[in-house]
Backbone as a chain_set.jsonl record, in Angstrom:
{"seq": "HGHRLGKYEDIEITGAAKSGDELISILRHTPPDLILLDLKMPQKSGWEILDIIKVESMPVKVIVISGNDEDTVLLKAVRCGAKGYFIKGCTVEPAEIHKAISTVMSGRFFFNDITNMALLDNRTDRNQLYPSPLTIQFSAIELDIIRYISQEMTTTQIAEITAISPAV", "coords": {"N": [[-43.417, -43.918, 19.092], [-44.484, -45.831, 18.434], [-45.124, -48.421, 19.772], [-47.682, -47.561, 20.571], [-49.094, -47.394, 18.432], [-50.344, -49.766, 17.704], [-52.618, -50.828, 18.399], [-54.158, -50.422, 15.402], [-55.35, -52.807, 13.444], [-54.738, -52.923, 11.076], [-51.875, -51.343, 11.036], [-48.613, -52.847, 10.722], [-45.652, -52.908, 12.396], [-43.073, -53.122, 12.688], [-40.074, -52.77, 13.743], [-37.441, -50.685, 14.489], [-35.947, -47.938, 14.544], [-32.161, -46.951, 15.953], [-30.421, -46.05, 14.97], [-29.353, -44.045, 11.926], [-27.33, -44.693, 10.218], [-28.2, -48.152, 10.853], [-31.255, -48.307, 10.142], [-30.802, -47.646, 7.239], [-29.486, -50.021, 6.682], [-32.086, -51.974, 7.864], [-33.316, -50.371, 5.835], [-32.676, -51.945, 3.487], [-31.777, -55.022, 3.879], [-34.832, -55.753, 4.995], [-36.827, -54.44, 3.774], [-39.721, -52.052, 4.968], [-43.109, -51.068, 4.137], [-43.426, -48.592, 4.213], [-42.063, -45.669, 6.084], [-41.454, -43.734, 9.579], [-39.951, -41.067, 9.404], [-37.4, -39.661, 11.486], [-35.428, -36.185, 11.054], [-33.551, -35.311, 12.117], [-31.326, -37.274, 12.89], [-28.527, -39.841, 14.957], [-25.211, -40.662, 13.343], [-26.042, -41.522, 10.604], [-28.537, -37.952, 8.548], [-31.479, -37.614, 8.586], [-31.356, -36.161, 5.622], [-29.676, -37.572, 4.571], [-30.725, -40.153, 4.6], [-33.225, -39.845, 2.615], [-31.696, -38.969, 0.54], [-30.977, -41.559, -0.411], [-32.713, -43.272, -0.26], [-33.745, -42.987, -2.589], [-31.908, -42.983, -4.323], [-31.01, -45.154, -4.444], [-33.312, -46.172, -5.223], [-35.647, -46.904, -3.642], [-38.054, -48.676, -2.759], [-39.795, -47.921, -0.37], [-42.407, -45.863, 1.056], [-42.153, -42.116, 2.712], [-42.501, -40.815, 5.434], [-42.175, -37.6, 7.256], [-40.495, -36.458, 10.248], [-40.127, -33.45, 12.002], [-38.801, -30.975, 13.881], [-39.066, -28.794, 12.637], [-40.364, -25.7, 11.681], [-40.501, -24.401, 8.915], [-40.694, -23.181, 5.968], [-39.449, -23.597, 3.623], [-38.136, -26.065, 4.848], [-39.832, -28.27, 4.721], [-40.522, -28.491, 2.165], [-38.649, -28.942, 0.577], [-38.389, -31.453, 1.859], [-40.577, -32.844, 1.002], [-39.604, -32.36, -1.664], [-37.702, -34.268, -2.149], [-38.772, -36.379, -1.708], [-40.927, -36.962, 0.248], [-43.966, -37.916, 1.699], [-45.011, -37.273, 3.647], [-45.061, -34.994, 6.466], [-44.83, -34.259, 9.937], [-44.8, -31.906, 12.226], [-42.487, -31.372, 15.409], [-43.135, -31.403, 19.057], [-45.368, -31.476, 19.475], [-48.123, -32.729, 20.286], [-48.303, -35.752, 19.406], [-51.774, -37.432, 18.387], [-52.107, -41.004, 18.313], [-54.208, -41.513, 16.307], [-53.849, -39.6, 15.051], [-51.848, -40.083, 13.853], [-51.616, -42.815, 12.508], [-53.883, -41.568, 10.579], [-52.364, -40.452, 9.086], [-50.217, -42.803, 7.906], [-52.658, -43.971, 6.72], [-53.289, -41.699, 5.161], [-50.776, -41.755, 3.291], [-50.371, -43.842, 2.292], [-52.012, -44.504, 0.687], [-51.918, -42.851, -2.306], [-51.741, -40.155, -1.623], [-50.672, -37.225, -0.477], [-50.115, -36.619, 3.093], [-50.116, -33.972, 5.504], [-50.277, -32.452, 8.796], [-52.505, -30.686, 10.611], [-50.474, -28.287, 12.459], [-48.446, -28.529, 10.662], [-49.608, -27.449, 8.227], [-50.593, -24.639, 9.209], [-48.208, -23.728, 10.237], [-46.822, -23.448, 7.7], [-48.78, -21.111, 6.668], [-48.183, -18.949, 8.711], [-45.552, -18.581, 8.45], [-45.618, -17.724, 5.467], [-46.927, -15.282, 5.948], [-44.54, -14.385, 7.723], [-41.703, -14.587, 7.33], [-41.751, -13.722, 4.677], [-41.153, -11.241, 4.503], [-38.965, -10.823, 6.249], [-37.34, -11.975, 5.517], [-36.279, -11.119, 2.033], [-35.129, -11.788, 0.253], [-34.471, -14.033, -3.131], [-34.786, -16.132, -3.213], [-36.038, -16.997, -1.393], [-39.227, -19.858, -1.184], [-42.219, -17.887, -2.19], [-45.183, -18.338, -1.357], [-48.525, -17.52, -2.151], [-52.168, -16.928, -0.264], [-53.732, -17.97, -2.044], [-52.622, -19.895, -3.705], [-51.025, -21.924, -1.242], [-53.519, -22.179, -0.219], [-54.871, -24.389, -2.215], [-53.0, -25.846, -2.674], [-52.85, -27.069, -0.396], [-55.513, -28.316, -1.243], [-54.979, -30.058, -3.424], [-53.844, -32.559, -2.26], [-55.948, -33.396, -0.541], [-56.885, -34.301, -2.32], [-58.551, -33.727, -4.099], [-60.419, -32.408, -7.37], [-59.195, -31.043, -10.614], [-61.756, -28.826, -11.43], [-63.293, -28.828, -9.24], [-61.511, -27.667, -7.567], [-61.379, -25.034, -8.997], [-63.771, -24.434, -8.346], [-64.242, -23.763, -5.922], [-62.436, -22.271, -5.257], [-62.696, -19.724, -7.325], [-61.343, -20.065, -9.328], [-60.291, -19.996, -12.751], [-59.973, -23.793, -15.172], [-58.638, -23.685, -16.384], [-56.398, -22.271, -15.62]], "CA": [[-45.548, -43.881, 18.99], [-44.676, -47.768, 18.058], [-46.274, -49.082, 21.253], [-49.348, -46.685, 20.528], [-50.172, -47.744, 16.976], [-50.191, -51.598, 17.612], [-54.448, -51.259, 18.409], [-54.631, -51.22, 14.635], [-54.798, -53.884, 12.894], [-54.327, -52.227, 9.704], [-50.379, -51.535, 10.998], [-47.809, -53.747, 11.46], [-44.576, -51.991, 13.713], [-41.703, -54.388, 11.957], [-38.908, -52.585, 14.13], [-37.829, -49.503, 14.983], [-34.061, -47.729, 14.154], [-32.084, -45.454, 16.63], [-28.943, -44.283, 13.873], [-29.316, -43.838, 10.332], [-26.636, -46.25, 9.809], [-29.397, -49.022, 10.913], [-32.027, -47.748, 9.267], [-30.123, -48.343, 5.751], [-29.009, -51.526, 6.792], [-32.623, -52.3, 7.466], [-33.815, -51.036, 4.156], [-31.927, -52.566, 2.326], [-32.438, -56.045, 4.158], [-36.639, -56.175, 5.073], [-38.194, -52.552, 4.239], [-40.605, -51.907, 5.226], [-44.319, -50.369, 2.87], [-43.881, -46.805, 4.609], [-40.351, -45.164, 8.005], [-42.019, -42.682, 10.139], [-38.37, -40.406, 9.679], [-36.833, -38.469, 12.106], [-34.697, -35.729, 10.465], [-32.413, -35.511, 13.396], [-30.229, -39.278, 13.606], [-27.265, -40.503, 14.715], [-24.621, -41.435, 12.152], [-26.324, -39.974, 9.147], [-29.468, -37.469, 8.944], [-32.69, -37.803, 7.055], [-31.577, -35.799, 4.611], [-28.976, -38.296, 3.038], [-31.463, -41.5, 4.299], [-33.905, -39.638, 2.179], [-30.72, -39.1, -0.535], [-29.988, -43.171, -0.755], [-33.5, -44.093, -0.558], [-33.875, -42.46, -3.765], [-30.478, -43.135, -5.369], [-31.47, -46.624, -4.449], [-35.03, -46.527, -6.009], [-35.833, -48.028, -2.705], [-40.376, -48.206, -2.581], [-40.702, -47.145, 0.604], [-42.594, -44.275, 1.603], [-41.688, -41.717, 4.051], [-43.401, -39.499, 6.418], [-40.602, -36.566, 7.833], [-41.243, -35.572, 11.734], [-39.36, -32.584, 12.221], [-39.011, -29.909, 15.248], [-38.589, -27.033, 11.567], [-41.427, -25.692, 11.052], [-40.001, -23.731, 8.156], [-42.18, -24.417, 5.308], [-38.348, -24.102, 3.173], [-37.88, -27.116, 4.464], [-41.243, -28.933, 4.035], [-40.527, -28.436, 0.358], [-37.177, -29.672, 0.56], [-38.506, -32.876, 2.021], [-41.374, -33.083, -0.291], [-39.033, -32.886, -3.282], [-36.676, -35.325, -1.558], [-38.882, -37.652, -1.982], [-40.981, -37.479, 1.857], [-44.809, -37.799, 1.231], [-45.79, -36.372, 4.995], [-44.501, -33.906, 7.262], [-45.097, -34.208, 10.785], [-43.636, -31.344, 12.752], [-42.354, -32.691, 16.44], [-43.335, -30.057, 19.187], [-46.546, -31.303, 19.314], [-48.452, -33.372, 20.943], [-48.921, -36.429, 18.054], [-51.492, -38.348, 18.643], [-51.846, -42.363, 17.707], [-55.355, -41.195, 15.649], [-53.3, -38.7, 13.906], [-50.107, -40.696, 12.61], [-52.459, -43.207, 11.83], [-54.598, -40.552, 9.343], [-51.506, -40.051, 7.53], [-49.818, -43.671, 7.077], [-52.975, -43.841, 6.044], [-53.434, -41.843, 3.799], [-49.925, -41.609, 2.277], [-50.043, -45.533, 1.436], [-53.519, -44.585, -0.404], [-50.931, -42.449, -2.8], [-51.453, -39.258, -0.872], [-49.451, -36.614, 0.671], [-50.35, -35.859, 4.48], [-49.2, -32.502, 6.597], [-50.986, -32.203, 9.449], [-53.203, -29.368, 10.711], [-49.666, -27.539, 12.232], [-48.06, -28.119, 9.683], [-50.641, -26.385, 7.76], [-50.3, -23.82, 10.201], [-47.092, -22.809, 9.776], [-47.146, -23.131, 6.366], [-49.102, -20.192, 6.75], [-46.884, -17.627, 9.434], [-43.926, -18.665, 7.772], [-45.794, -17.205, 4.386], [-46.58, -14.017, 6.185], [-43.153, -13.825, 8.881], [-40.498, -14.762, 6.221], [-41.039, -12.585, 3.403], [-40.749, -9.777, 5.386], [-37.413, -10.883, 7.088], [-35.791, -12.476, 4.453], [-37.009, -10.756, 1.345], [-33.989, -12.506, -1.033], [-34.989, -13.887, -4.439], [-33.616, -17.869, -3.231], [-37.418, -17.413, -0.565], [-40.198, -19.994, -1.917], [-42.987, -17.163, -1.485], [-46.369, -18.741, -1.926], [-49.869, -17.267, -1.812], [-52.976, -17.421, -0.282], [-54.715, -19.116, -2.879], [-51.263, -21.189, -3.879], [-51.797, -22.614, -0.493], [-55.141, -23.467, -0.862], [-54.585, -25.262, -4.008], [-51.395, -27.4, -2.783], [-53.957, -27.932, 0.788], [-56.828, -28.915, -1.764], [-54.208, -31.628, -4.162], [-53.404, -32.657, -1.191], [-56.976, -33.625, -0.291], [-57.112, -35.115, -3.774], [-59.509, -32.88, -4.955], [-60.131, -32.326, -8.886], [-59.641, -29.226, -10.293], [-62.994, -28.548, -11.402], [-63.397, -28.615, -7.518], [-60.476, -26.578, -6.786], [-61.944, -24.483, -9.45], [-65.254, -24.239, -7.88], [-63.696, -23.138, -4.193], [-61.315, -20.912, -5.27], [-63.503, -18.999, -8.331], [-60.278, -19.89, -10.661], [-60.494, -21.237, -14.147], [-59.006, -24.637, -14.207], [-57.646, -23.678, -17.821], [-55.171, -21.93, -15.585]], "C": [[-45.169, -45.301, 18.17], [-45.849, -48.558, 18.663], [-47.345, -48.798, 20.978], [-49.983, -46.554, 19.09], [-50.024, -48.78, 17.277], [-51.651, -51.917, 17.772], [-54.71, -51.091, 17.236], [-54.542, -52.029, 14.038], [-54.51, -53.898, 11.53], [-52.85, -51.819, 9.566], [-50.197, -52.66, 11.564], [-46.716, -52.641, 11.891], [-43.551, -53.304, 12.848], [-40.566, -53.699, 12.528], [-38.911, -50.758, 14.0], [-35.811, -48.857, 15.194], [-33.62, -46.549, 15.474], [-31.134, -45.205, 16.3], [-29.514, -44.704, 12.552], [-28.676, -45.062, 9.759], [-27.769, -47.283, 9.343], [-30.273, -48.626, 10.702], [-31.615, -48.077, 8.003], [-29.856, -49.537, 5.734], [-31.492, -52.348, 7.044], [-33.93, -52.292, 6.28], [-33.862, -51.711, 2.921], [-31.868, -54.17, 2.514], [-33.831, -56.552, 3.921], [-36.873, -55.17, 4.805], [-39.173, -52.868, 3.565], [-41.459, -51.128, 4.531], [-43.615, -48.384, 3.916], [-42.646, -46.642, 6.526], [-41.717, -43.986, 8.381], [-39.998, -42.101, 10.398], [-37.905, -39.665, 10.489], [-35.737, -37.65, 11.387], [-33.443, -35.804, 11.364], [-31.749, -37.158, 13.8], [-29.476, -38.848, 14.17], [-27.079, -40.449, 13.754], [-25.166, -40.721, 10.446], [-28.096, -40.002, 9.208], [-30.982, -37.714, 8.193], [-32.6, -37.698, 5.501], [-31.232, -37.082, 3.487], [-29.872, -39.635, 3.366], [-32.251, -40.995, 3.274], [-33.683, -40.134, 0.657], [-31.077, -40.467, -0.861], [-31.372, -43.724, -0.966], [-34.078, -43.499, -1.875], [-33.006, -42.57, -5.186], [-31.161, -44.557, -5.469], [-32.7, -47.329, -5.241], [-36.093, -47.134, -4.429], [-37.805, -48.198, -2.531], [-41.135, -48.056, -1.907], [-41.394, -45.512, 0.693], [-42.194, -43.423, 2.609], [-42.197, -40.837, 4.144], [-42.21, -39.211, 7.407], [-41.811, -36.496, 8.777], [-39.947, -35.017, 11.879], [-39.733, -31.53, 13.286], [-38.789, -28.753, 14.225], [-39.523, -27.11, 11.582], [-41.048, -24.767, 9.447], [-40.204, -24.622, 6.695], [-40.88, -24.616, 4.109], [-37.977, -25.771, 3.481], [-39.255, -28.405, 4.317], [-41.251, -29.367, 3.152], [-39.409, -28.774, -0.108], [-37.496, -31.622, 0.653], [-39.751, -33.51, 0.806], [-40.861, -33.571, -1.72], [-37.607, -33.821, -2.968], [-37.371, -36.286, -1.592], [-40.627, -38.343, -0.443], [-42.71, -37.532, 1.256], [-45.86, -37.755, 2.537], [-45.226, -35.339, 5.64], [-45.295, -33.912, 8.286], [-44.333, -32.728, 11.879], [-43.829, -31.272, 14.623], [-42.696, -31.36, 18.04], [-44.852, -30.424, 20.185], [-47.113, -32.397, 19.759], [-49.3, -34.811, 19.211], [-49.846, -36.965, 18.45], [-51.558, -39.498, 17.468], [-52.658, -42.219, 16.27], [-54.479, -40.392, 14.566], [-52.413, -39.276, 12.503], [-50.982, -42.11, 12.158], [-53.367, -43.37, 10.796], [-53.818, -40.885, 8.194], [-51.403, -41.316, 7.238], [-50.644, -43.946, 6.331], [-53.654, -43.975, 4.45], [-52.071, -41.572, 2.357], [-49.6, -43.275, 1.467], [-51.315, -45.542, 0.452], [-52.858, -43.936, -1.472], [-51.216, -41.346, -2.852], [-51.121, -38.632, 0.052], [-50.307, -36.155, 1.72], [-49.426, -34.565, 5.088], [-50.764, -32.634, 7.395], [-51.354, -30.794, 9.915], [-51.637, -28.091, 11.343], [-48.828, -27.221, 11.349], [-48.745, -27.227, 8.272], [-50.939, -24.574, 8.442], [-49.168, -22.536, 10.071], [-45.975, -22.775, 8.811], [-47.954, -21.689, 6.104], [-48.518, -19.082, 7.471], [-46.316, -17.999, 8.574], [-44.073, -17.899, 6.547], [-45.528, -15.745, 5.004], [-45.461, -13.624, 6.988], [-42.355, -13.646, 7.616], [-40.362, -14.145, 5.295], [-40.72, -11.602, 3.594], [-39.456, -9.83, 5.815], [-36.771, -11.138, 6.041], [-36.725, -11.572, 3.27], [-36.43, -11.229, -0.267], [-35.024, -13.763, -1.385], [-34.998, -15.579, -4.287], [-35.579, -18.187, -2.572], [-38.416, -17.947, -1.768], [-41.307, -18.99, -1.187], [-44.573, -18.02, -2.281], [-48.005, -17.407, -1.476], [-50.436, -17.606, -1.134], [-53.581, -18.986, -0.851], [-53.531, -19.899, -3.055], [-51.085, -22.589, -2.78], [-52.445, -22.86, -0.288], [-55.048, -24.439, -1.651], [-53.944, -26.208, -4.268], [-52.153, -27.835, -1.793], [-54.503, -29.134, 0.156], [-56.26, -30.246, -2.951], [-53.907, -32.682, -3.272], [-54.554, -33.799, -0.217], [-57.156, -34.274, -1.214], [-59.008, -34.812, -4.528], [-59.255, -32.725, -6.554], [-60.169, -30.889, -9.12], [-60.36, -28.538, -10.959], [-62.907, -28.286, -10.031], [-62.602, -27.428, -7.602], [-61.255, -25.235, -7.286], [-63.086, -23.828, -9.142], [-64.772, -23.208, -6.191], [-63.372, -21.919, -4.757], [-61.708, -19.878, -6.499], [-61.97, -18.716, -9.571], [-60.48, -20.337, -11.799], [-60.251, -22.125, -13.958], [-58.38, -24.898, -16.083], [-56.426, -23.268, -17.175], [-53.937, -22.887, -15.135]], "O": [[-45.853, -45.603, 17.192], [-46.911, -49.057, 18.292], [-48.205, -49.674, 21.065], [-50.955, -45.908, 18.699], [-48.841, -48.915, 16.964], [-52.067, -53.019, 17.412], [-55.849, -51.55, 17.145], [-53.355, -52.306, 13.86], [-54.062, -54.88, 10.937], [-52.343, -51.822, 8.444], [-50.851, -53.331, 12.363], [-47.007, -51.464, 11.683], [-43.956, -54.453, 12.677], [-39.626, -53.93, 11.768], [-39.757, -49.933, 13.656], [-34.854, -49.329, 15.808], [-34.328, -45.633, 15.892], [-30.53, -44.299, 16.875], [-30.103, -45.767, 12.357], [-29.131, -46.019, 9.133], [-28.223, -47.428, 8.208], [-30.403, -48.12, 11.816], [-32.244, -49.046, 7.578], [-29.997, -50.175, 4.69], [-31.947, -53.147, 6.226], [-34.798, -53.08, 5.906], [-34.569, -51.935, 1.939], [-31.897, -54.802, 1.458], [-34.151, -57.398, 3.086], [-37.307, -54.578, 5.794], [-39.522, -53.426, 2.525], [-40.827, -50.189, 4.048], [-43.77, -47.191, 3.655], [-42.604, -47.288, 7.573], [-42.619, -43.578, 7.649], [-39.142, -42.533, 11.17], [-38.04, -38.521, 10.053], [-34.873, -38.423, 10.971], [-32.439, -36.455, 11.074], [-31.807, -37.853, 14.814], [-29.346, -37.624, 14.212], [-27.964, -40.264, 12.918], [-24.793, -39.878, 9.63], [-28.847, -40.922, 9.532], [-31.084, -38.051, 7.013], [-33.11, -38.333, 4.578], [-31.757, -37.492, 2.452], [-29.862, -40.405, 2.406], [-32.152, -41.895, 2.44], [-34.329, -40.846, -0.112], [-31.663, -40.463, -1.944], [-31.441, -44.636, -1.791], [-35.27, -43.787, -1.983], [-33.214, -42.386, -6.385], [-31.755, -44.967, -6.466], [-32.935, -48.461, -5.665], [-37.172, -47.722, -4.507], [-38.454, -47.32, -1.963], [-42.361, -47.988, -2.007], [-40.921, -44.403, 0.443], [-41.8, -44.038, 3.599], [-42.453, -40.017, 3.262], [-41.529, -39.987, 8.077], [-43.035, -36.475, 8.652], [-38.895, -35.654, 11.902], [-40.914, -31.271, 13.514], [-38.356, -27.707, 14.707], [-40.065, -28.215, 11.531], [-42.17, -24.657, 8.952], [-40.052, -25.795, 6.353], [-40.995, -25.674, 3.491], [-37.626, -26.566, 2.608], [-39.146, -29.386, 3.581], [-41.78, -30.453, 2.916], [-39.25, -28.892, -1.323], [-37.108, -32.578, -0.018], [-39.644, -34.439, 0.006], [-41.217, -34.441, -2.514], [-36.633, -33.874, -3.719], [-36.75, -37.346, -1.512], [-41.119, -39.459, -0.27], [-42.735, -37.086, 0.109], [-47.053, -38.058, 2.546], [-44.774, -34.6, 4.766], [-46.474, -33.648, 8.05], [-43.14, -32.861, 12.151], [-44.932, -31.155, 15.156], [-42.29, -30.239, 17.735], [-45.263, -29.864, 21.201], [-46.352, -33.344, 19.558], [-50.262, -34.724, 18.449], [-49.372, -37.552, 19.423], [-51.287, -39.345, 16.277], [-52.138, -42.616, 15.227], [-54.513, -40.634, 13.359], [-52.294, -39.151, 11.284], [-50.72, -42.313, 10.972], [-53.716, -44.395, 10.209], [-54.075, -41.299, 7.063], [-52.21, -41.646, 6.369], [-50.261, -44.252, 5.202], [-54.05, -44.733, 3.565], [-52.205, -41.341, 1.155], [-48.91, -43.643, 0.517], [-51.553, -46.417, -0.38], [-53.269, -44.701, -2.344], [-51.137, -40.909, -4.0], [-51.131, -39.023, 1.219], [-51.206, -35.362, 1.439], [-48.206, -34.416, 5.021], [-51.887, -32.818, 6.928], [-50.628, -29.833, 9.659], [-51.63, -27.017, 10.743], [-48.418, -26.085, 11.109], [-48.123, -26.466, 7.531], [-51.483, -23.62, 7.887], [-49.153, -21.314, 9.924], [-44.817, -22.362, 8.882], [-47.56, -21.142, 5.073], [-48.317, -18.103, 6.752], [-46.782, -17.554, 7.525], [-43.057, -17.301, 6.191], [-44.505, -15.084, 4.829], [-45.303, -12.404, 7.023], [-42.397, -12.606, 6.959], [-39.258, -13.847, 4.838], [-39.954, -10.976, 2.861], [-38.792, -8.796, 5.739], [-35.736, -10.582, 5.674], [-37.888, -11.33, 3.592], [-36.927, -11.128, -1.388], [-35.876, -14.319, -0.692], [-35.226, -16.245, -5.297], [-36.292, -19.104, -2.981], [-38.644, -17.338, -2.813], [-41.462, -19.042, 0.033], [-44.829, -18.167, -3.476], [-48.138, -16.677, -0.494], [-50.024, -18.681, -0.698], [-53.765, -20.154, -0.507], [-53.542, -20.832, -2.252], [-51.022, -23.774, -3.105], [-52.487, -24.051, 0.019], [-55.347, -25.547, -1.205], [-53.916, -27.042, -5.173], [-52.405, -29.034, -1.908], [-54.344, -30.317, 0.455], [-56.982, -31.192, -3.266], [-53.716, -33.794, -3.764], [-54.192, -34.701, 0.538], [-57.862, -35.227, -0.884], [-59.971, -35.364, -5.061], [-58.128, -32.872, -7.026], [-60.68, -29.948, -8.511], [-59.866, -27.46, -11.287], [-62.281, -27.263, -9.756], [-63.082, -26.299, -7.701], [-61.716, -24.431, -6.476], [-63.376, -22.736, -9.63], [-65.159, -22.125, -5.752], [-63.937, -20.827, -4.71], [-60.811, -19.047, -6.648], [-61.661, -17.76, -10.282], [-61.033, -21.436, -11.75], [-60.068, -22.309, -12.755], [-57.924, -25.865, -16.694], [-55.368, -23.61, -17.702], [-52.785, -22.452, -15.138]]}, "num_chains": 1, "name": "protein.A"}
């Protein structure tokens, strides 16, 4: 996507890594502010890279790109430090990547519409298929609240929209 982002003056593409090892080398020597991280990479997986970033306290922000639309994978990525999540397989426009980068660089989380749709789909389908106690289950209202938080709404604004007391 690098060449398609070149038109945005507020973004400087500093490089691309063909493998997990190459990416770790870049992160240790000339760390960028943000990386678009594919979870499936040769040599080291995206999960291993997220782990190294966390263990070594690297100040890089991470937007994960994945072919997996399961809510558990998205939540695991966020717990591992990702600040944004794109699902592959959809045509992601440069404008949307730019919006994601701007959102994450300003300290907020970014999930694209397809990720949000997958969360909703998975919530209804998966919980019927896998009634395991380990399945993370979100109600519709909890998903809405997660989305409102990612849009930087205050608890009072969320309370007004969802008709829940901010004290809850």
